[in-house]
PDB file of C-alpha atoms in Angstrom:
ATOM      1  CA  MET A   1     -85.891 -16.332  28.198  1.00 60.00           C
ATOM      2  CA  ASN A   2     -83.791 -17.226  31.255  1.00 75.00           C
ATOM      3  CA  PRO A   3     -80.389 -18.679  30.169  1.00 79.00           C
ATOM      4  CA  ILE A   4     -80.220 -20.816  33.323  1.00 81.00           C
ATOM      5  CA  LEU A   5     -83.610 -22.355  32.517  1.00 81.00           C
ATOM      6  CA  VAL A   6     -82.470 -23.043  28.958  1.00 84.00           C
ATOM      7  CA  PHE A   7     -79.284 -24.756  30.185  1.00 86.00           C
ATOM      8  CA  GLU A   8     -81.281 -26.828  32.669  1.00 85.00           C
ATOM      9  CA  GLN A   9     -83.600 -28.031  29.927  1.00 86.00           C
ATOM     10  CA  LEU A  10     -80.617 -28.869  27.744  1.00 89.00           C
ATOM     11  CA  LEU A  11     -79.317 -31.115  30.524  1.00 89.00           C
ATOM     12  CA  ASN A  12     -82.749 -32.701  30.910  1.00 89.00           C
ATOM     13  CA  GLY A  13     -82.921 -33.297  27.165  1.00 90.00           C
ATOM     14  CA  ALA A  14     -79.462 -34.856  27.102  1.00 91.00           C
ATOM     15  CA  GLY A  15     -80.410 -37.197  29.955  1.00 89.00           C
ATOM     16  CA  TYR A  16     -83.613 -38.254  28.216  1.00 90.00           C
ATOM     17  CA  GLY A  17     -81.698 -38.702  24.975  1.00 91.00           C
ATOM     18  CA  LEU A  18     -79.132 -40.962  26.627  1.00 90.00           C
ATOM     19  CA  MET A  19     -81.888 -43.177  28.039  1.00 90.00           C
ATOM     20  CA  LEU A  20     -83.426 -43.310  24.564  1.00 90.00           C
ATOM     21  CA  PHE A  21     -80.026 -44.377  23.280  1.00 91.00           C
ATOM     22  CA  LEU A  22     -79.899 -47.324  25.686  1.00 89.00           C
ATOM     23  CA  ILE A  23     -83.219 -48.537  24.327  1.00 90.00           C
ATOM     24  CA  ALA A  24     -82.494 -47.697  20.696  1.00 88.00           C
ATOM     25  CA  ALA A  25     -79.053 -49.354  20.865  1.00 85.00           C
ATOM     26  CA  GLY A  26     -80.640 -52.703  21.624  1.00 82.00           C
ATOM     27  CA  LEU A  27     -83.214 -52.188  18.882  1.00 85.00           C
ATOM     28  CA  THR A  28     -80.688 -51.176  16.257  1.00 83.00           C
ATOM     29  CA  LEU A  29     -78.372 -54.072  17.111  1.00 79.00           C
ATOM     30  CA  VAL A  30     -81.174 -56.631  16.930  1.00 79.00           C
ATOM     31  CA  PHE A  31     -82.695 -55.188  13.763  1.00 78.00           C
ATOM     32  CA  GLY A  32     -79.552 -53.994  11.995  1.00 69.00           C
ATOM     33  CA  ILE A  33     -77.410 -57.052  12.751  1.00 68.00           C
ATOM     34  CA  MET A  34     -79.922 -59.870  13.209  1.00 70.00           C
ATOM     35  CA  ASP A  35     -82.539 -58.448  10.781  1.00 74.00           C
ATOM     36  CA  VAL A  36     -85.282 -59.070  13.348  1.00 79.00           C
ATOM     37  CA  MET A  37     -87.982 -56.491  14.075  1.00 84.00           C
ATOM     38  CA  ASN A  38     -88.651 -56.848  17.796  1.00 86.00           C
ATOM     39  CA  LEU A  39     -91.577 -54.688  18.917  1.00 88.00           C
ATOM     40  CA  SER A  40     -91.505 -56.338  22.344  1.00 89.00           C
ATOM     41  CA  HIS A  41     -88.295 -54.462  23.193  1.00 90.00           C
ATOM     42  CA  GLY A  42     -90.343 -51.812  24.992  1.00 90.00           C
ATOM     43  CA  SER A  43     -91.874 -54.516  27.180  1.00 93.00           C
ATOM     44  CA  LEU A  44     -88.385 -55.430  28.404  1.00 93.00           C
ATOM     45  CA  PHE A  45     -87.927 -51.764  29.337  1.00 93.00           C
ATOM     46  CA  MET A  46     -91.190 -51.974  31.306  1.00 94.00           C
ATOM     47  CA  VAL A  47     -90.137 -55.161  33.099  1.00 94.00           C
ATOM     48  CA  GLY A  48     -86.868 -53.550  34.155  1.00 94.00           C
ATOM     49  CA  ALA A  49     -88.696 -50.512  35.542  1.00 94.00           C
ATOM     50  CA  TYR A  50     -91.214 -52.586  37.515  1.00 95.00           C
ATOM     51  CA  VAL A  51     -88.655 -54.967  38.971  1.00 95.00           C
ATOM     52  CA  ALA A  52     -86.300 -52.143  39.933  1.00 94.00           C
ATOM     53  CA  ALA A  53     -89.094 -50.169  41.628  1.00 93.00           C
ATOM     54  CA  THR A  54     -90.258 -53.217  43.593  1.00 93.00           C
ATOM     55  CA  VAL A  55     -86.805 -54.340  44.700  1.00 94.00           C
ATOM     56  CA  HIS A  56     -85.826 -50.778  45.648  1.00 93.00           C
ATOM     57  CA  VAL A  57     -88.849 -50.450  47.938  1.00 90.00           C
ATOM     58  CA  GLN A  58     -88.274 -53.861  49.518  1.00 91.00           C
ATOM     59  CA  SER A  59     -84.497 -53.700  49.933  1.00 89.00           C
ATOM     60  CA  GLY A  60     -83.861 -49.979  50.232  1.00 86.00           C
ATOM     61  CA  SER A  61     -80.841 -50.288  47.931  1.00 89.00           C
ATOM     62  CA  PHE A  62     -81.032 -48.704  44.511  1.00 91.00           C
ATOM     63  CA  ALA A  63     -77.862 -50.430  43.275  1.00 91.00           C
ATOM     64  CA  VAL A  64     -79.282 -53.832  44.194  1.00 94.00           C
ATOM     65  CA  ALA A  65     -82.563 -52.903  42.509  1.00 94.00           C
ATOM     66  CA  VAL A  66     -80.800 -52.036  39.235  1.00 94.00           C
ATOM     67  CA  LEU A  67     -78.750 -55.248  39.267  1.00 95.00           C
ATOM     68  CA  VAL A  68     -81.773 -57.423  40.019  1.00 95.00           C
ATOM     69  CA  ALA A  69     -83.826 -55.654  37.345  1.00 95.00           C
ATOM     70  CA  VAL A  70     -81.144 -56.274  34.722  1.00 95.00           C
ATOM     71  CA  ALA A  71     -80.731 -59.917  35.803  1.00 96.00           C
ATOM     72  CA  VAL A  72     -84.474 -60.665  35.759  1.00 95.00           C
ATOM     73  CA  THR A  73     -84.963 -58.944  32.397  1.00 95.00           C
ATOM     74  CA  VAL A  74     -82.010 -60.806  30.899  1.00 94.00           C
ATOM     75  CA  ALA A  75     -83.543 -64.105  32.078  1.00 94.00           C
ATOM     76  CA  VAL A  76     -86.895 -63.161  30.539  1.00 93.00           C
ATOM     77  CA  ALA A  77     -85.179 -62.139  27.299  1.00 92.00           C
ATOM     78  CA  ALA A  78     -83.190 -65.381  27.128  1.00 91.00           C
ATOM     79  CA  LEU A  79     -86.410 -67.372  27.557  1.00 92.00           C
ATOM     80  CA  LEU A  80     -88.099 -65.255  24.883  1.00 91.00           C
ATOM     81  CA  GLU A  81     -85.188 -65.736  22.486  1.00 88.00           C
ATOM     82  CA  VAL A  82     -85.153 -69.509  22.911  1.00 88.00           C
ATOM     83  CA  THR A  83     -88.909 -70.046  22.733  1.00 89.00           C
ATOM     84  CA  LEU A  84     -89.964 -67.463  20.136  1.00 88.00           C
ATOM     85  CA  MET A  85     -87.272 -65.352  18.501  1.00 86.00           C
ATOM     86  CA  ARG A  86     -85.297 -68.285  17.093  1.00 83.00           C
ATOM     87  CA  ARG A  87     -88.409 -69.317  15.200  1.00 85.00           C
ATOM     88  CA  LEU A  88     -88.560 -65.845  13.650  1.00 84.00           C
ATOM     89  CA  TYR A  89     -84.989 -65.699  12.323  1.00 77.00           C
ATOM     90  CA  GLY A  90     -85.213 -65.745   8.557  1.00 74.00           C
ATOM     91  CA  ARG A  91     -88.954 -65.049   8.558  1.00 83.00           C
ATOM     92  CA  ASP A  92     -90.350 -61.936   6.891  1.00 84.00           C
ATOM     93  CA  HIS A  93     -90.732 -58.739   8.897  1.00 83.00           C
ATOM     94  CA  LEU A  94     -94.526 -58.956   8.946  1.00 88.00           C
ATOM     95  CA  ALA A  95     -94.384 -62.254  10.824  1.00 89.00           C
ATOM     96  CA  GLN A  96     -91.869 -60.780  13.264  1.00 89.00           C
ATOM     97  CA  VAL A  97     -94.025 -57.703  13.865  1.00 90.00           C
ATOM     98  CA  LEU A  98     -97.171 -59.755  14.477  1.00 91.00           C
ATOM     99  CA  ALA A  99     -95.424 -62.208  16.800  1.00 92.00           C
ATOM    100  CA  THR A 100     -93.644 -59.585  18.883  1.00 91.00           C
ATOM    101  CA  PHE A 101     -96.785 -57.426  19.034  1.00 92.00           C
ATOM    102  CA  GLY A 102     -98.466 -60.424  20.613  1.00 93.00           C
ATOM    103  CA  VAL A 103     -95.671 -60.467  23.208  1.00 92.00           C
ATOM    104  CA  ILE A 104     -96.551 -56.843  24.071  1.00 93.00           C
ATOM    105  CA  LEU A 105    -100.147 -57.834  24.836  1.00 93.00           C
ATOM    106  CA  VAL A 106     -99.051 -60.804  26.928  1.00 93.00           C
ATOM    107  CA  ALA A 107     -96.479 -58.706  28.813  1.00 93.00           C
ATOM    108  CA  ASP A 108     -99.008 -55.978  29.644  1.00 93.00           C
ATOM    109  CA  ASP A 109    -101.494 -58.514  30.995  1.00 93.00           C
ATOM    110  CA  ALA A 110     -98.761 -60.295  32.954  1.00 93.00           C
ATOM    111  CA  VAL A 111     -97.733 -57.006  34.586  1.00 93.00           C
ATOM    112  CA  LYS A 112    -101.367 -56.341  35.505  1.00 93.00           C
ATOM    113  CA  MET A 113    -101.582 -59.784  37.135  1.00 93.00           C
ATOM    114  CA  VAL A 114     -98.396 -59.306  39.181  1.00 91.00           C
ATOM    115  CA  TRP A 115     -98.455 -55.586  40.045  1.00 92.00           C
ATOM    116  CA  GLY A 116    -102.028 -54.575  39.274  1.00 90.00           C
ATOM    117  CA  PRO A 117    -103.308 -51.919  36.855  1.00 89.00           C
ATOM    118  CA  SER A 118    -102.304 -48.917  38.996  1.00 89.00           C
ATOM    119  CA  PRO A 119     -98.912 -47.207  38.582  1.00 89.00           C
ATOM    120  CA  VAL A 120     -96.101 -48.258  40.918  1.00 88.00           C
ATOM    121  CA  MET A 121     -94.029 -45.721  42.828  1.00 86.00           C
ATOM    122  CA  ALA A 122     -90.325 -45.761  41.988  1.00 86.00           C
ATOM    123  CA  PRO A 123     -88.609 -43.696  44.708  1.00 86.00           C
ATOM    124  CA  THR A 124     -85.479 -41.683  44.086  1.00 87.00           C
ATOM    125  CA  PRO A 125     -82.491 -42.970  46.112  1.00 86.00           C
ATOM    126  CA  ALA A 126     -82.246 -41.025  49.360  1.00 81.00           C
ATOM    127  CA  TRP A 127     -78.564 -40.223  48.833  1.00 82.00           C
ATOM    128  CA  LEU A 128     -79.406 -38.728  45.431  1.00 81.00           C
ATOM    129  CA  SER A 129     -82.538 -36.826  46.427  1.00 80.00           C
ATOM    130  CA  GLY A 130     -80.854 -33.447  46.909  1.00 81.00           C
ATOM    131  CA  PRO A 131     -79.613 -30.950  44.320  1.00 83.00           C
ATOM    132  CA  VAL A 132     -76.062 -30.191  43.245  1.00 84.00           C
ATOM    133  CA  GLU A 133     -75.038 -26.573  42.708  1.00 82.00           C
ATOM    134  CA  LEU A 134     -73.546 -26.687  39.206  1.00 78.00           C
ATOM    135  CA  PHE A 135     -72.963 -22.952  39.297  1.00 76.00           C
ATOM    136  CA  ALA A 136     -74.553 -19.938  40.951  1.00 73.00           C
ATOM    137  CA  GLY A 137     -78.298 -19.978  40.411  1.00 73.00           C
ATOM    138  CA  LEU A 138     -78.531 -23.532  39.049  1.00 78.00           C
ATOM    139  CA  PRO A 139     -79.195 -26.243  41.635  1.00 84.00           C
ATOM    140  CA  TYR A 140     -79.604 -29.402  39.537  1.00 85.00           C
ATOM    141  CA  PRO A 141     -81.013 -32.748  40.799  1.00 86.00           C
ATOM    142  CA  SER A 142     -78.148 -35.060  41.620  1.00 90.00           C
ATOM    143  CA  TYR A 143     -80.080 -38.103  40.419  1.00 89.00           C
ATOM    144  CA  ARG A 144     -80.366 -36.635  36.928  1.00 90.00           C
ATOM    145  CA  LEU A 145     -76.599 -36.103  36.899  1.00 90.00           C
ATOM    146  CA  VAL A 146     -76.129 -39.785  37.768  1.00 90.00           C
ATOM    147  CA  VAL A 147     -78.452 -40.717  34.884  1.00 89.00           C
ATOM    148  CA  LEU A 148     -76.377 -38.535  32.553  1.00 91.00           C
ATOM    149  CA  GLY A 149     -73.123 -40.101  33.733  1.00 91.00           C
ATOM    150  CA  ALA A 150     -74.488 -43.647  33.500  1.00 90.00           C
ATOM    151  CA  GLY A 151     -75.714 -43.036  29.962  1.00 89.00           C
ATOM    152  CA  VAL A 152     -72.362 -41.682  28.790  1.00 91.00           C
ATOM    153  CA  LEU A 153     -70.467 -44.521  30.489  1.00 92.00           C
ATOM    154  CA  VAL A 154     -72.631 -47.267  29.005  1.00 90.00           C
ATOM    155  CA  ALA A 155     -72.473 -45.656  25.559  1.00 88.00           C
ATOM    156  CA  GLY A 156     -68.667 -45.655  25.719  1.00 90.00           C
ATOM    157  CA  LEU A 157     -68.486 -49.259  26.900  1.00 89.00           C
ATOM    158  CA  LEU A 158     -70.913 -50.372  24.207  1.00 86.00           C
ATOM    159  CA  TYR A 159     -68.844 -48.644  21.530  1.00 85.00           C
ATOM    160  CA  LEU A 160     -65.683 -50.417  22.730  1.00 87.00           C
ATOM    161  CA  LEU A 161     -67.485 -53.758  22.883  1.00 84.00           C
ATOM    162  CA  VAL A 162     -68.896 -53.636  19.374  1.00 78.00           C
ATOM    163  CA  ASN A 163     -66.014 -51.928  17.561  1.00 79.00           C
ATOM    164  CA  HIS A 164     -62.868 -52.907  19.482  1.00 80.00           C
ATOM    165  CA  SER A 165     -63.358 -56.404  20.904  1.00 80.00           C
ATOM    166  CA  ARG A 166     -63.404 -59.994  19.707  1.00 79.00           C
ATOM    167  CA  VAL A 167     -67.100 -60.222  20.545  1.00 75.00           C
ATOM    168  CA  GLY A 168     -67.822 -57.281  18.276  1.00 73.00           C
ATOM    169  CA  MET A 169     -65.772 -58.873  15.516  1.00 76.00           C
ATOM    170  CA  LEU A 170     -67.826 -62.071  15.757  1.00 72.00           C
ATOM    171  CA  VAL A 171     -71.051 -60.067  15.731  1.00 69.00           C
ATOM    172  CA  ARG A 172     -70.059 -58.188  12.584  1.00 66.00           C
ATOM    173  CA  ALA A 173     -68.916 -61.413  10.921  1.00 67.00           C
ATOM    174  CA  GLY A 174     -72.218 -63.154  11.616  1.00 63.00           C
ATOM    175  CA  ALA A 175     -74.169 -60.149  10.394  1.00 60.00           C
ATOM    176  CA  SER A 176     -72.245 -59.727   7.119  1.00 62.00           C
ATOM    177  CA  ASP A 177     -72.153 -63.404   6.072  1.00 63.00           C
ATOM    178  CA  ARG A 178     -73.741 -65.876   8.477  1.00 63.00           C
ATOM    179  CA  TRP A 179     -73.049 -68.956   6.343  1.00 67.00           C
ATOM    180  CA  MET A 180     -69.347 -68.187   5.936  1.00 72.00           C
ATOM    181  CA  ALA A 181     -69.002 -67.305   9.618  1.00 68.00           C
ATOM    182  CA  GLU A 182     -70.476 -70.678  10.582  1.00 68.00           C
ATOM    183  CA  LEU A 183     -68.039 -72.442   8.232  1.00 69.00           C
ATOM    184  CA  MET A 184     -65.203 -70.617  10.000  1.00 71.00           C
ATOM    185  CA  GLY A 185     -66.361 -72.010  13.351  1.00 70.00           C
ATOM    186  CA  VAL A 186     -68.357 -69.044  14.671  1.00 68.00           C
ATOM    187  CA  ARG A 187     -71.403 -70.140  16.639  1.00 72.00           C
ATOM    188  CA  VAL A 188     -73.677 -67.555  15.099  1.00 66.00           C
ATOM    189  CA  ARG A 189     -76.805 -68.663  16.947  1.00 72.00           C
ATOM    190  CA  ARG A 190     -75.028 -68.194  20.272  1.00 77.00           C
ATOM    191  CA  VAL A 191     -73.704 -64.804  19.151  1.00 76.00           C
ATOM    192  CA  PHE A 192     -77.172 -63.664  18.096  1.00 76.00           C
ATOM    193  CA  CYS A 193     -78.616 -64.838  21.412  1.00 81.00           C
ATOM    194  CA  GLY A 194     -75.965 -62.799  23.206  1.00 84.00           C
ATOM    195  CA  ILE A 195     -76.851 -59.700  21.156  1.00 83.00           C
ATOM    196  CA  PHE A 196     -80.533 -60.128  21.960  1.00 86.00           C
ATOM    197  CA  VAL A 197     -79.788 -60.509  25.666  1.00 89.00           C
ATOM    198  CA  LEU A 198     -77.433 -57.499  25.594  1.00 89.00           C
ATOM    199  CA  GLY A 199     -80.189 -55.381  24.070  1.00 88.00           C
ATOM    200  CA  ALA A 200     -82.555 -56.548  26.824  1.00 91.00           C
ATOM    201  CA  ALA A 201     -80.012 -55.640  29.506  1.00 93.00           C
ATOM    202  CA  LEU A 202     -79.678 -52.122  28.075  1.00 92.00           C
ATOM    203  CA  ALA A 203     -83.469 -51.739  27.987  1.00 92.00           C
ATOM    204  CA  ALA A 204     -83.735 -52.945  31.590  1.00 93.00           C
ATOM    205  CA  LEU A 205     -81.026 -50.518  32.699  1.00 93.00           C
ATOM    206  CA  ALA A 206     -82.877 -47.659  31.015  1.00 92.00           C
ATOM    207  CA  GLY A 207     -86.136 -48.719  32.671  1.00 92.00           C
ATOM    208  CA  ALA A 208     -84.526 -48.930  36.110  1.00 93.00           C
ATOM    209  CA  LEU A 209     -82.906 -45.506  35.750  1.00 92.00           C
ATOM    210  CA  MET A 210     -85.982 -43.840  34.256  1.00 92.00           C
ATOM    211  CA  GLY A 211     -88.394 -45.268  36.834  1.00 90.00           C
ATOM    212  CA  PRO A 212     -87.931 -42.458  39.388  1.00 89.00           C
ATOM    213  CA  LEU A 213     -88.354 -39.859  36.607  1.00 88.00           C
ATOM    214  CA  MET A 214     -91.549 -41.154  34.986  1.00 86.00           C
ATOM    215  CA  ALA A 215     -94.672 -43.133  35.829  1.00 83.00           C
ATOM    216  CA  VAL A 216     -94.008 -46.859  36.152  1.00 90.00           C
ATOM    217  CA  GLN A 217     -97.216 -48.164  34.652  1.00 91.00           C
ATOM    218  CA  VAL A 218     -98.666 -50.629  32.192  1.00 91.00           C
ATOM    219  CA  GLY A 219     -98.044 -49.519  28.615  1.00 87.00           C
ATOM    220  CA  MET A 220     -94.920 -47.477  29.365  1.00 90.00           C
ATOM    221  CA  GLY A 221     -92.967 -49.745  27.034  1.00 89.00           C
ATOM    222  CA  GLU A 222     -95.123 -48.871  24.041  1.00 89.00           C
ATOM    223  CA  SER A 223     -94.876 -45.134  24.724  1.00 88.00           C
ATOM    224  CA  ILE A 224     -91.067 -45.242  24.828  1.00 90.00           C
ATOM    225  CA  LEU A 225     -90.814 -47.608  21.847  1.00 90.00           C
ATOM    226  CA  ILE A 226     -92.083 -45.016  19.367  1.00 90.00           C
ATOM    227  CA  PRO A 227     -89.359 -42.383  19.998  1.00 91.00           C
ATOM    228  CA  ALA A 228     -86.791 -45.204  20.105  1.00 90.00           C
ATOM    229  CA  LEU A 229     -87.865 -46.297  16.624  1.00 90.00           C
ATOM    230  CA  VAL A 230     -87.640 -42.683  15.467  1.00 91.00           C
ATOM    231  CA  VAL A 231     -84.092 -42.596  16.828  1.00 91.00           C
ATOM    232  CA  ILE A 232     -82.902 -45.632  14.869  1.00 90.00           C
ATOM    233  CA  VAL A 233     -84.534 -44.325  11.677  1.00 90.00           C
ATOM    234  CA  ILE A 234     -82.851 -40.925  12.045  1.00 91.00           C
ATOM    235  CA  GLY A 235     -79.496 -42.383  13.031  1.00 89.00           C
ATOM    236  CA  GLY A 236     -79.444 -45.175  10.464  1.00 85.00           C
ATOM    237  CA  ILE A 237     -80.496 -48.753  11.105  1.00 79.00           C
ATOM    238  CA  GLY A 238     -77.612 -50.759  12.530  1.00 75.00           C
ATOM    239  CA  SER A 239     -75.447 -47.754  13.450  1.00 80.00           C
ATOM    240  CA  LEU A 240     -74.630 -47.274  17.121  1.00 82.00           C
ATOM    241  CA  ARG A 241     -73.004 -43.928  16.380  1.00 86.00           C
ATOM    242  CA  GLY A 242     -76.101 -42.837  14.524  1.00 87.00           C
ATOM    243  CA  ALA A 243     -78.345 -44.012  17.360  1.00 88.00           C
ATOM    244  CA  PHE A 244     -76.293 -42.007  19.857  1.00 91.00           C
ATOM    245  CA  VAL A 245     -76.413 -38.765  17.854  1.00 92.00           C
ATOM    246  CA  ALA A 246     -80.074 -39.192  16.925  1.00 92.00           C
ATOM    247  CA  ALA A 247     -81.078 -39.993  20.518  1.00 93.00           C
ATOM    248  CA  LEU A 248     -79.491 -36.775  21.744  1.00 93.00           C
ATOM    249  CA  LEU A 249     -81.223 -34.805  18.982  1.00 93.00           C
ATOM    250  CA  VAL A 250     -84.620 -36.333  19.706  1.00 92.00           C
ATOM    251  CA  GLY A 251     -84.182 -35.914  23.450  1.00 91.00           C
ATOM    252  CA  LEU A 252     -83.275 -32.246  23.095  1.00 91.00           C
ATOM    253  CA  VAL A 253     -86.055 -31.487  20.604  1.00 89.00           C
ATOM    254  CA  ASP A 254     -88.683 -33.220  22.730  1.00 87.00           C
ATOM    255  CA  THR A 255     -87.605 -31.746  26.069  1.00 87.00           C
ATOM    256  CA  ILE A 256     -87.046 -28.197  24.853  1.00 85.00           C
ATOM    257  CA  GLY A 257     -90.287 -28.288  22.904  1.00 82.00           C
ATOM    258  CA  ARG A 258     -92.308 -29.399  25.926  1.00 82.00           C
ATOM    259  CA  ALA A 259     -90.631 -26.786  28.125  1.00 81.00           C
ATOM    260  CA  PHE A 260     -90.795 -23.723  25.898  1.00 81.00           C
ATOM    261  CA  LEU A 261     -93.468 -24.202  23.243  1.00 80.00           C
ATOM    262  CA  PRO A 262     -96.337 -23.658  25.736  1.00 78.00           C
ATOM    263  CA  LEU A 263     -94.657 -20.402  26.820  1.00 77.00           C
ATOM    264  CA  LEU A 264     -94.348 -19.224  23.224  1.00 81.00           C
ATOM    265  CA  LEU A 265     -97.919 -20.211  22.376  1.00 80.00           C
ATOM    266  CA  ARG A 266     -99.269 -18.232  25.311  1.00 79.00           C
ATOM    267  CA  ALA A 267     -98.321 -15.067  23.487  1.00 77.00           C
ATOM    268  CA  THR A 268    -101.105 -15.661  20.956  1.00 81.00           C
ATOM    269  CA  LEU A 269    -103.368 -18.315  22.533  1.00 79.00           C
ATOM    270  CA  PRO A 270    -105.284 -18.696  25.816  1.00 80.00           C
ATOM    271  CA  PRO A 271    -103.156 -20.336  28.568  1.00 77.00           C
ATOM    272  CA  ALA A 272    -105.275 -23.510  28.717  1.00 78.00           C
ATOM    273  CA  VAL A 273    -105.073 -24.024  24.961  1.00 79.00           C
ATOM    274  CA  ALA A 274    -101.337 -23.306  24.947  1.00 76.00           C
ATOM    275  CA  ALA A 275    -100.751 -25.825  27.754  1.00 76.00           C
ATOM    276  CA  ASP A 276    -102.550 -28.556  25.791  1.00 77.00           C
ATOM    277  CA  LEU A 277    -101.176 -27.667  22.380  1.00 80.00           C
ATOM    278  CA  GLY A 278     -97.544 -27.221  23.423  1.00 76.00           C
ATOM    279  CA  PRO A 279     -96.750 -30.910  24.178  1.00 76.00           C
ATOM    280  CA  LEU A 280     -98.521 -31.969  20.985  1.00 81.00           C
ATOM    281  CA  CYS A 281     -96.405 -29.577  18.931  1.00 82.00           C
ATOM    282  CA  ALA A 282     -93.288 -30.878  20.702  1.00 78.00           C
ATOM    283  CA  GLU A 283     -94.205 -34.436  19.741  1.00 80.00           C
ATOM    284  CA  VAL A 284     -94.804 -33.364  16.147  1.00 87.00           C
ATOM    285  CA  ALA A 285     -91.377 -31.682  16.164  1.00 87.00           C
ATOM    286  CA  MET A 286     -89.778 -35.112  16.708  1.00 87.00           C
ATOM    287  CA  TYR A 287     -91.426 -36.447  13.547  1.00 90.00           C
ATOM    288  CA  ALA A 288     -90.629 -33.240  11.681  1.00 90.00           C
ATOM    289  CA  LEU A 289     -86.970 -33.776  12.569  1.00 90.00           C
ATOM    290  CA  MET A 290     -87.161 -37.331  11.223  1.00 92.00           C
ATOM    291  CA  ALA A 291     -88.799 -36.141   7.992  1.00 92.00           C
ATOM    292  CA  ALA A 292     -86.178 -33.424   7.540  1.00 91.00           C
ATOM    293  CA  VAL A 293     -83.283 -35.857   8.033  1.00 91.00           C
ATOM    294  CA  LEU A 294     -84.746 -38.496   5.708  1.00 89.00           C
ATOM    295  CA  SER A 295     -85.389 -35.922   2.998  1.00 90.00           C
ATOM    296  CA  PHE A 296     -81.625 -35.292   2.792  1.00 88.00           C
ATOM    297  CA  ARG A 297     -80.280 -38.677   3.925  1.00 88.00           C
ATOM    298  CA  PRO A 298     -82.831 -41.460   3.261  1.00 85.00           C
ATOM    299  CA  ALA A 299     -80.604 -44.059   4.956  1.00 84.00           C
ATOM    300  CA  GLY A 300     -80.217 -41.966   8.126  1.00 83.00           C
ATOM    301  CA  LEU A 301     -77.408 -39.792   9.427  1.00 86.00           C
ATOM    302  CA  PHE A 302     -74.813 -42.587   9.304  1.00 83.00           C
ATOM    303  CA  SER A 303     -74.337 -45.719   7.260  1.00 65.00           C
ATOM    304  CA  ALA A 304     -76.021 -48.823   8.578  1.00 57.00           C
ATOM    305  CA  LYS A 305     -72.950 -50.302  10.216  1.00 49.00           C
ATOM    306  CA  ALA A 306     -72.556 -50.865  13.943  1.00 43.00           C
TER     307      ALA A 306
END
């Protein structure tokens, strides 16, 4: 097996894992801190991808497209929080799942009305379309390097925000004892709204960055939501550190499995069967990883603290 190919797939897996972290971070904050199960989080990822792709084509500026996508998704999330999510605080998880699943159906139909049922092209920025020679024999797409760098940067900023800032202190106070925090003058409802909007911004950023690497189409939010949920279960609900580590693990397992399992299966199976069975085995590997972790640490890799 070519070492350069293996290293390239490791980079691809790390990039995918970092994008999963951006989505899972919002999920784990909303669920772990606010105790709200928000299945519509993937729809916010989809909105960010669609808006970014459209603005990029119209304006020609990828930076503007990302900023507009985040701003539009934040506005949508704020409207969703005010009109629906506040009514779900304190309700049981079944009611939250049913209500937010309904948002998924509405969001998919709304996207069909605005953009149509066909996938939308999300072009790669022209200045990032070429490769970068990391070392001899490994030209790597420059856009993927930008995605890697953006993921690491946002992860670091999010860690500082939650663990080393006044905002993070207020968030943890409201999560641990909402009634006492309100008596101390903390506007918990405003803090929770800010957390929900922050999670939406992270999902929109992930959608905008992932658009040029995947099909921007109806239902993409649901397909990315499942591995994101696996990430927060493996990492530990409410733990940003756990979400980061688990996202990298899931990204590497999924990417390496899809790249190399078909090659390994071809040794014993017909090529067509190996090509179809390889991705399925890679997807199963993600759930096998989750089962293995939970068998040793039922609460996830890290304690459920942001």
